[in-house]
Amino acid sequence: GPAACEGIHPIVEFFADAAAGTLPKVAFIDPGFTSGLRTDEHPHGDIRIGQSFMAEVTNAFIASPNFERGAMFINYDEWGG
């Protein structure tokens, strides 16, 4: 697999941290963009998978103890899709 970069963690860690109430002060969540891991909504990807991924991330945050004092911003940056 790809080399790990400092500060970049697998999405499963976000879900675990959300459930435990140990989310960091700031987290950026990106979908997978590579073949076999496509959870984005870019052209040629499956928008249903992208929407499912977004729902999983949103629901994890809403169910998290961090939700009470947290904020979630959803940014879509598409280029003509």
Tab-separated table of C-alpha atoms in Angstrom:
chain	number	residue	atom	x	y	z
A	1	GLY	CA	0.000	0.000	0.000
A	2	PRO	CA	0.970	3.670	-0.114
A	3	ALA	CA	3.531	4.952	2.346
A	4	ALA	CA	2.051	6.451	5.493
A	5	CYS	CA	2.384	10.216	5.906
A	6	GLU	CA	2.646	11.859	9.283
A	7	GLY	CA	-0.768	13.109	10.349
A	8	ILE	CA	-2.652	11.027	7.784
A	9	HIS	CA	-4.688	8.200	9.286
A	10	PRO	CA	-7.027	5.537	7.925
A	11	ILE	CA	-10.738	6.387	8.030
A	12	VAL	CA	-11.313	3.577	10.529
A	13	GLU	CA	-9.422	5.688	13.083
A	14	PHE	CA	-11.878	8.557	12.565
A	15	PHE	CA	-14.789	6.220	13.251
A	16	ALA	CA	-13.077	4.798	16.364
A	17	ASP	CA	-12.148	8.267	17.668
A	18	ALA	CA	-15.670	9.558	17.013
A	19	ALA	CA	-17.203	6.664	18.947
A	20	ALA	CA	-14.752	7.145	21.823
A	21	GLY	CA	-15.198	10.929	21.907
A	22	THR	CA	-11.485	11.450	21.229
A	23	LEU	CA	-11.609	13.291	17.915
A	24	PRO	CA	-8.797	15.805	17.394
A	25	LYS	CA	-9.600	19.511	17.480
A	26	VAL	CA	-9.473	19.583	13.669
A	27	ALA	CA	-9.815	16.701	11.226
A	28	PHE	CA	-10.070	16.795	7.459
A	29	ILE	CA	-11.823	13.781	5.950
A	30	ASP	CA	-11.228	12.930	2.314
A	31	PRO	CA	-12.873	10.091	0.428
A	32	GLY	CA	-10.815	7.455	-1.322
A	33	PHE	CA	-9.916	8.428	-4.880
A	34	THR	CA	-8.107	5.308	-6.051
A	35	SER	CA	-9.400	2.247	-7.804
A	36	GLY	CA	-10.847	-0.236	-5.342
A	37	LEU	CA	-11.152	2.451	-2.643
A	38	ARG	CA	-13.354	4.941	-4.523
A	39	THR	CA	-15.699	6.638	-2.078
A	40	ASP	CA	-15.642	9.976	-3.878
A	41	GLU	CA	-18.273	11.463	-6.187
A	42	HIS	CA	-16.040	12.521	-9.060
A	43	PRO	CA	-17.018	11.601	-12.623
A	44	HIS	CA	-16.701	7.916	-13.374
A	45	GLY	CA	-17.118	7.158	-9.672
A	46	ASP	CA	-20.391	5.866	-8.261
A	47	ILE	CA	-22.217	8.770	-6.599
A	48	ARG	CA	-24.176	6.300	-4.450
A	49	ILE	CA	-20.946	5.086	-2.844
A	50	GLY	CA	-19.816	8.688	-2.294
A	51	GLN	CA	-23.118	9.610	-0.661
A	52	SER	CA	-22.975	6.501	1.525
A	53	PHE	CA	-19.457	7.456	2.657
A	54	MET	CA	-20.617	10.998	3.477
A	55	ALA	CA	-23.555	9.621	5.462
A	56	GLU	CA	-21.259	7.286	7.442
A	57	VAL	CA	-18.902	10.154	8.341
A	58	THR	CA	-21.793	12.487	9.242
A	59	ASN	CA	-23.599	9.867	11.340
A	60	ALA	CA	-20.377	8.978	13.178
A	61	PHE	CA	-19.886	12.626	14.124
A	62	ILE	CA	-23.512	13.128	15.151
A	63	ALA	CA	-23.374	10.024	17.376
A	64	SER	CA	-20.022	11.064	18.882
A	65	PRO	CA	-19.684	12.604	22.335
A	66	ASN	CA	-17.729	15.327	20.489
A	67	PHE	CA	-20.917	16.416	18.695
A	68	GLU	CA	-22.222	18.477	21.625
A	69	ARG	CA	-19.351	20.968	21.406
A	70	GLY	CA	-18.120	20.294	17.888
A	71	ALA	CA	-18.741	21.607	14.419
A	72	MET	CA	-18.776	19.859	11.075
A	73	PHE	CA	-18.282	21.614	7.754
A	74	ILE	CA	-19.011	19.786	4.505
A	75	ASN	CA	-17.257	21.179	1.461
A	76	TYR	CA	-17.921	19.981	-2.050
A	77	ASP	CA	-15.265	21.090	-4.530
A	78	GLU	CA	-16.377	19.835	-7.906
A	79	TRP	CA	-15.224	20.988	-11.284
A	80	GLY	CA	-18.228	20.620	-13.526
A	81	GLY	CA	-19.589	17.189	-12.611
